[in-house]
Short mmCIF file of C-alpha atoms in Angstrom, two decimals:
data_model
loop_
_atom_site.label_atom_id
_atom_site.label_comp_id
_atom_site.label_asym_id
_atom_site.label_seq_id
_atom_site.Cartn_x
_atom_site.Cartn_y
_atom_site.Cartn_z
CA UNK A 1 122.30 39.08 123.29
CA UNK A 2 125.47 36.97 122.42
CA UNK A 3 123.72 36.72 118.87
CA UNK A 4 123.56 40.33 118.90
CA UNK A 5 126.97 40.88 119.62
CA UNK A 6 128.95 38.14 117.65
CA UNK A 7 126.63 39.92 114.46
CA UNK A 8 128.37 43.04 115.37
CA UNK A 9 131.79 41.95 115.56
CA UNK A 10 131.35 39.79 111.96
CA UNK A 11 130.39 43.28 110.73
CA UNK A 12 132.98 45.12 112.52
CA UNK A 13 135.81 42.78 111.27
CA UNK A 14 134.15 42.83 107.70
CA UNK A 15 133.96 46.62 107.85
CA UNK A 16 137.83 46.24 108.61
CA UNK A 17 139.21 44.03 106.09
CA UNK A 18 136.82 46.30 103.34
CA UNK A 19 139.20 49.72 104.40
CA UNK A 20 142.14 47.39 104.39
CA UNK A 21 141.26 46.53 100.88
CA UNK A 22 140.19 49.89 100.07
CA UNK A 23 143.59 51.65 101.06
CA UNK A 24 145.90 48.80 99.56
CA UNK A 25 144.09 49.00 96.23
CA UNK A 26 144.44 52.98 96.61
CA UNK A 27 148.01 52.79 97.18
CA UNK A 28 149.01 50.18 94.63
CA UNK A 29 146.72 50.94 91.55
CA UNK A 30 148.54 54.18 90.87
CA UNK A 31 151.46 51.67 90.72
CA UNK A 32 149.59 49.13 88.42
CA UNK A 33 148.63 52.03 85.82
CA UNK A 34 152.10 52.86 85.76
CA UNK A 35 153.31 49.67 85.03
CA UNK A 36 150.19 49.35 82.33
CA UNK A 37 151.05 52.49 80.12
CA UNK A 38 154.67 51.30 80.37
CA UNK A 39 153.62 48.41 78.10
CA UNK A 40 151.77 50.26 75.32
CA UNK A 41 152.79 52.14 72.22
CA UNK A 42 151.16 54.22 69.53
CA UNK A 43 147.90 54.44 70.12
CA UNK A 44 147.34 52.20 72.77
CA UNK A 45 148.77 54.96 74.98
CA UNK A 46 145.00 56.57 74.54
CA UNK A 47 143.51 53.60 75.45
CA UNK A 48 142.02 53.58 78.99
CA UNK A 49 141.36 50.30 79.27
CA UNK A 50 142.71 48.37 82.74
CA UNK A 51 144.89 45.75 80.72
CA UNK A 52 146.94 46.18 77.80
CA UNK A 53 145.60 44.38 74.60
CA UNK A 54 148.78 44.35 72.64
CA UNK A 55 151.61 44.39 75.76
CA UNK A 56 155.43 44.99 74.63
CA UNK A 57 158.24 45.32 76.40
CA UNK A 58 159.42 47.94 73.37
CA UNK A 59 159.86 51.25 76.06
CA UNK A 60 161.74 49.16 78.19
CA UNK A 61 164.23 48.24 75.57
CA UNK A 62 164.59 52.05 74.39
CA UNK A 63 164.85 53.15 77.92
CA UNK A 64 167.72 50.35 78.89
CA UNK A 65 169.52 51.44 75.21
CA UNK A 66 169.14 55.33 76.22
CA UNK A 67 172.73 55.83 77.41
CA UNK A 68 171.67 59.21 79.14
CA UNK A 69 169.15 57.40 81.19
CA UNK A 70 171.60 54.93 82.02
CA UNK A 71 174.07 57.86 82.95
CA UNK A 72 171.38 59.56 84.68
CA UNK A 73 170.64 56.34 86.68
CA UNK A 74 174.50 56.60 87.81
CA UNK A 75 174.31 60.00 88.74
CA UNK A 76 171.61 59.27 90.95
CA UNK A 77 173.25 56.53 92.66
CA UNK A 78 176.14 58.96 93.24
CA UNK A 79 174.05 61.72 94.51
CA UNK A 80 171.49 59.94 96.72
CA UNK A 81 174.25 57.14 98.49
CA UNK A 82 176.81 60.33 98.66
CA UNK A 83 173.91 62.76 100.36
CA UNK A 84 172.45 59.74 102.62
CA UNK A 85 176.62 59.07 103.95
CA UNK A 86 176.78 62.45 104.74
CA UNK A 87 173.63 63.61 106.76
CA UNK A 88 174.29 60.24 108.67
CA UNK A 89 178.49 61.20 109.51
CA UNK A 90 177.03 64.67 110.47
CA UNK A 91 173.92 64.40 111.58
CA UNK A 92 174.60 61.34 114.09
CA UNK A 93 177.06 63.63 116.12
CA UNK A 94 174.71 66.35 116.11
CA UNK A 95 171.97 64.76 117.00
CA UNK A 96 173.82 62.80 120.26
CA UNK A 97 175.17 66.44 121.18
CA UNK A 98 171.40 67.94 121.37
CA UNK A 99 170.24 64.41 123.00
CA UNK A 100 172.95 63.96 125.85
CA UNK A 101 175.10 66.51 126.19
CA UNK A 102 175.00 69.28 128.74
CA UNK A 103 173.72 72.33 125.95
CA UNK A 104 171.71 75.30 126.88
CA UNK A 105 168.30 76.00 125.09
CA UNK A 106 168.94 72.79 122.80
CA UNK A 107 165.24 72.79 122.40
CA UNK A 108 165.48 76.04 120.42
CA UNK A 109 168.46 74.76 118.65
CA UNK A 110 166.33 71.91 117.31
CA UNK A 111 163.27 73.78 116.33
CA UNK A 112 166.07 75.79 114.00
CA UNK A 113 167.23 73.32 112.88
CA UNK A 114 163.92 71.91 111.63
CA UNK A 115 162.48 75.24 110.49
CA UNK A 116 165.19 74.95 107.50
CA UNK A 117 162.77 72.01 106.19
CA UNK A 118 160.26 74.38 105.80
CA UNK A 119 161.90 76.64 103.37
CA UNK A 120 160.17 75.73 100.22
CA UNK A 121 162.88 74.48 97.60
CA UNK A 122 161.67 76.67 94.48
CA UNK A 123 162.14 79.67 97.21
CA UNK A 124 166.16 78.77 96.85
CA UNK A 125 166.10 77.26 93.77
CA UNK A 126 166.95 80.45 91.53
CA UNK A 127 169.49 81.73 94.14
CA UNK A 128 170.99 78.41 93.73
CA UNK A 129 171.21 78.74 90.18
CA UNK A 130 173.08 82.20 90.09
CA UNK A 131 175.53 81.29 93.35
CA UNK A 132 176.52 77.56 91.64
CA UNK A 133 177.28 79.32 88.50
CA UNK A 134 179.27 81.97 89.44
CA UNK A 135 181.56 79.55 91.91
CA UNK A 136 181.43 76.65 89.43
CA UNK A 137 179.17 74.06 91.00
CA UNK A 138 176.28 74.30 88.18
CA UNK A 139 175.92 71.22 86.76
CA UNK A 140 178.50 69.47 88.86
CA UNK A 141 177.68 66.24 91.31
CA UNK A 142 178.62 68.38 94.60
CA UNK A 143 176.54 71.03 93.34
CA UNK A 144 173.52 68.26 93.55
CA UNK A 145 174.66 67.14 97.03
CA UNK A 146 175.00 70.19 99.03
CA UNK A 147 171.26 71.43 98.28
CA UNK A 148 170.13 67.52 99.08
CA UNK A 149 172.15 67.81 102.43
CA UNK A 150 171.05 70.80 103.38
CA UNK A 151 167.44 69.69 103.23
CA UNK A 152 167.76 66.27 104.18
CA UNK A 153 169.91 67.18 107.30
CA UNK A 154 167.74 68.08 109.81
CA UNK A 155 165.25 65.53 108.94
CA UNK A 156 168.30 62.90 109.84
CA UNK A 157 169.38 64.94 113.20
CA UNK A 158 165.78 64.96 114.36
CA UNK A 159 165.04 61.08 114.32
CA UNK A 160 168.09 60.39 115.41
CA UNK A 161 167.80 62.81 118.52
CA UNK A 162 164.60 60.84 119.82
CA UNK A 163 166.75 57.86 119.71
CA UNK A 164 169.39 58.86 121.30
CA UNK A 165 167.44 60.19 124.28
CA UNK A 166 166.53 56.76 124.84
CA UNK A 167 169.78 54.84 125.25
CA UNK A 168 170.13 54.73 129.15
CA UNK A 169 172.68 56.83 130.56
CA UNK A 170 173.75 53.97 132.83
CA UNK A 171 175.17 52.25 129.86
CA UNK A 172 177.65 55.61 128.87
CA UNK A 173 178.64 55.39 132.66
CA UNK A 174 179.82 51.59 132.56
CA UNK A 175 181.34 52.11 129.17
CA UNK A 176 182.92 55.34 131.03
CA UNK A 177 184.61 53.25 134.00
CA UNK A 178 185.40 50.61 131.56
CA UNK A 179 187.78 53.02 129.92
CA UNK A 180 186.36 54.04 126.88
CA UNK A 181 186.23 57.80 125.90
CA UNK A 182 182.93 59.52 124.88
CA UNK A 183 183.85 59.54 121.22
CA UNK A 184 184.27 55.10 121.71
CA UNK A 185 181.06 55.26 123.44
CA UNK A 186 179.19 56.73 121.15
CA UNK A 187 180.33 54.89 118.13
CA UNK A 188 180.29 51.38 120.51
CA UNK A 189 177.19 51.62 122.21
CA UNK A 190 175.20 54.66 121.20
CA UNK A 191 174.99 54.15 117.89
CA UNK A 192 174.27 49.82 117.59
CA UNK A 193 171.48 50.19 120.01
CA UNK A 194 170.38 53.08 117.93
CA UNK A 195 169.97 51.29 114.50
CA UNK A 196 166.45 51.34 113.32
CA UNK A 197 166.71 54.97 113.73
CA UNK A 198 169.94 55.35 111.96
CA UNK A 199 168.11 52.95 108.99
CA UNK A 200 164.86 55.16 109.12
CA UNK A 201 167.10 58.17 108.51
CA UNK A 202 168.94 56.69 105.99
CA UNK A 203 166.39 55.32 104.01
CA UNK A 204 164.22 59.03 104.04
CA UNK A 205 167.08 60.61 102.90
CA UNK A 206 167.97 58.40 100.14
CA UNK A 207 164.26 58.55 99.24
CA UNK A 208 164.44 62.33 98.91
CA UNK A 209 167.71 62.35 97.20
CA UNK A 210 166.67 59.86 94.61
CA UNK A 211 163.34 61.42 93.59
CA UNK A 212 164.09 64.67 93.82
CA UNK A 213 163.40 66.66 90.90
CA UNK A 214 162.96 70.53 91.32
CA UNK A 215 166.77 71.18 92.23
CA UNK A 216 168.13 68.44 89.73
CA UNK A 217 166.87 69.99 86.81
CA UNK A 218 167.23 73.47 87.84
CA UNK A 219 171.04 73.35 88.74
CA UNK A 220 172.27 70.80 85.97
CA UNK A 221 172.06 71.69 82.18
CA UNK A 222 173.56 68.28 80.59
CA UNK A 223 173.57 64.11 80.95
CA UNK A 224 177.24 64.77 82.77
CA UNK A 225 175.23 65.69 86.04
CA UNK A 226 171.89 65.06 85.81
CA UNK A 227 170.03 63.17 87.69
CA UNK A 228 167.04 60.63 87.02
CA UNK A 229 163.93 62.19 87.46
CA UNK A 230 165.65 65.28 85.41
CA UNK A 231 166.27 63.25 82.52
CA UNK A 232 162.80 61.44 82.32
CA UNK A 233 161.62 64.96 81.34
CA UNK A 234 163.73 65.22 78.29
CA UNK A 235 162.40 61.64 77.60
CA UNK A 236 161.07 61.18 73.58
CA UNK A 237 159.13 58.48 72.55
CA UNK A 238 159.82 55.22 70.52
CA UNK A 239 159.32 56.63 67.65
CA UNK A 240 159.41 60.15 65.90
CA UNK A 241 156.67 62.19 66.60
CA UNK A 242 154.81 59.34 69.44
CA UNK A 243 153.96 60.66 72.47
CA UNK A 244 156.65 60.07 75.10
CA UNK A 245 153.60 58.70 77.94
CA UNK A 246 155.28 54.85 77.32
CA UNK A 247 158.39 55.56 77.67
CA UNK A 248 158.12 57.71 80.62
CA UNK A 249 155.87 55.08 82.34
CA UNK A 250 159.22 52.13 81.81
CA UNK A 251 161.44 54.85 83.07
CA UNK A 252 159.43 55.84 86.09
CA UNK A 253 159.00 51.73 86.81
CA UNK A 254 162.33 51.28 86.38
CA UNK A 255 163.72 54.14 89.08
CA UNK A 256 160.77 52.79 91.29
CA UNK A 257 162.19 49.23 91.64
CA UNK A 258 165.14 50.47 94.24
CA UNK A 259 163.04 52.09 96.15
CA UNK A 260 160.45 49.41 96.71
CA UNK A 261 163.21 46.62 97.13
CA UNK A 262 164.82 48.77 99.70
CA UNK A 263 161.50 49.38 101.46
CA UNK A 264 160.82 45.68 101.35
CA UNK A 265 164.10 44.81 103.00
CA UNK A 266 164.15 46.88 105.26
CA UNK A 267 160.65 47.48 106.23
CA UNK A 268 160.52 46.51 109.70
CA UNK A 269 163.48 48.84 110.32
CA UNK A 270 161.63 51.33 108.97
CA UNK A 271 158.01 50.47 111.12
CA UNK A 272 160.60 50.18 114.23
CA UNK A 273 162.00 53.48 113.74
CA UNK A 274 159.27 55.66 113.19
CA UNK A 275 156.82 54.01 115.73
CA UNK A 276 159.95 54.35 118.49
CA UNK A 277 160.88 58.01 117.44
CA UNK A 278 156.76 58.50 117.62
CA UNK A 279 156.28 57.38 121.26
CA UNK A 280 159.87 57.75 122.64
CA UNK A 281 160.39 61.11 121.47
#
C-alpha cells in the first residue's frame, strides 16, 4: 500500500514539474524566436530553423543608428512615466475616497468607473482623431497621455481601492488623536502600508502605456510624437528592398528589455499586489 502510494506521488510530482516545463517553454519560446529572427538577414529571415547559422548583430546596429527609433524610444519614456505619475496622483485619492470615506452607492460608482475599460479603443480611436485635430493635440505628447489616462485610470483606482479597504481604521484614528489631518494620514500611513498595490498599479499602467499601439499611431503623424511601437511599423530593412522581419525582431527585443527588467525587480511587488487585491478585495 505505501508502495502504491509513494508510486503515485513520484508520478504526481513528475506530472507537475512536466506542466511547469510545458508553460515556461510556452511563455518564453515566443521570446527566444524573437530574439532568433533579430539575428538574421537576407535570406536567413526564411529560414525556420531554431538557431541562426550565420548570427549578426547587423539589425541591432541599424536600429541603435535609426535616430527616429531612438526619438521614438524617448517619446515613450515621456508618455508611459508621464501617464503612470498621473493615474497614481489621481487615482490614489480616488480610490481612498470610494475605500474609506462615508459615500453613498460607491459600489455603483466603481462599477462606472470600470465599465470605461471596456470601451474598446478603435471604438474612440477615430473620434479621437477628429477632436485632437481640431483643438491641436494631434500629434502632440499630451494628446498621447490623456487617451492612456483615461484607460489606464480606473484600472489604477480599482487595485488601489482593495488596498485601501484593508488598512485598519484603528490606525487613521491614532494618527487622528495624534494630530494629523486626513490629508497627513493618508499620505503617512495609508499610502506606505499600501505599497505593493501602489507598485502593481504602477507597473500595469506603464505596461499599457509603453506597448500601446492602436492610439499611438492613430493620433500622431510624425517622429516628433510618436511613440515606439508606432514607429516599428514604419521600420525598413537593412538594406533596400530586404524584408524588414530582422529589423523589427531587434526593435521589438530592444523595447522588451524595460519591461522584463522592471518585472524582474519588482516581481514580488507585483505577486504581493495582485494575490492581496485577489483575496482582500
Amino acid at each position: 500500500m505505501r508502495t502504491h502510494l509513494a508510486a503515485r506521488r513520484r508520478v504526481a510530482s513528475a506530472l507537475r514539474a512536466f506542466g511547469v516545463v510545458a508553460v515556461v517553454f510556452v511563455c518564453l519560446f515566443p521570446f527566444y524566436w524573437l530574439i532568433n529572427l533579430s539575428l538574421r538577414t537576407g535570406a536567413e529571415l526564411s529560414n525556420a530553423s531554431l538557431v541562426p547559422t550565420d548570427p549578426t548583430l547587423r539589425n541591432y546596429q541599424s536600429v541603435l543608428a535609426n535616430g527616429d527609433f531612438l526619438a521614438a524610444l524617448a517619446n515613450s519614456a515621456i508618455v508611459a512615466t508621464t501617464t503612470t505619475v498621473l493615474a497614481l496622483v489621481v487615482g490614489a485619492p480616488a480610490a481612498y475616497a470610494l475605500a474609506k470615506l462615508p459615500l453613498r452607492r460607491k459600489g455603483l460608482i466603481l462599477a462606472a468607473v470600470l465599465s470605461v475599460t471596456t470601451f474598446p479603443a478603435i471604438a474612440v480611436a477615430a473620434p479621437l482623431f477628429r477632436l485632437w485635430t481640431d483643438i491641436g493635440l494631434y500629434n502632440t505628447i499630451p494628446g498621447l497621455v490623456l487617451p492612456y489616462l483615461v484607460f489606464t485610470l480606473p484600472l489604477a483606482i480599482f487595485i488601489l481601492v482593495a488596498f485601501f479597504r484593508e488598512v485598519p481604521d484603528e490606525l487613521e484614528e491614532a494618527a487622528a488623536l495624534d494630530g494629523l489631518d486626513p490629508w497627513r494620514s493618508f499620505l503617512r500611513i495609508v499610502m506606505p502600508l499600501s505599497a505593493p498595490g501602489l507598485v502593481t498599479a504602477a507597473l500595469l499602467t506603464f505596461i499599457f502605456a509603453w506597448n500601446e499601439f492602436l492610439l499611438a499611431i492613430t493620433l500622431t503623424s510624425t517622429p516628433a510624437a510618436r511613440t515606439v511601437p508606432a514607429a516599428i511599423a514604419f521600420f525598413t530593412g537593412s538594406i533596400q528592398y530586404e524584408q524588414p522581419l530582422g529589423t523589427i525582431a531587434a526593435a521589438s527585443v530592444l523595447i522588451s528589455v524595460p519591461l522584463v527588467v522592471l518585472v524582474v525587480v519588482f516581481q514580488r511587488r507585483i505577486v504581493s499586489g495582485l494575490v492581496s487585491g485577489a483575496l482582500k478585495g
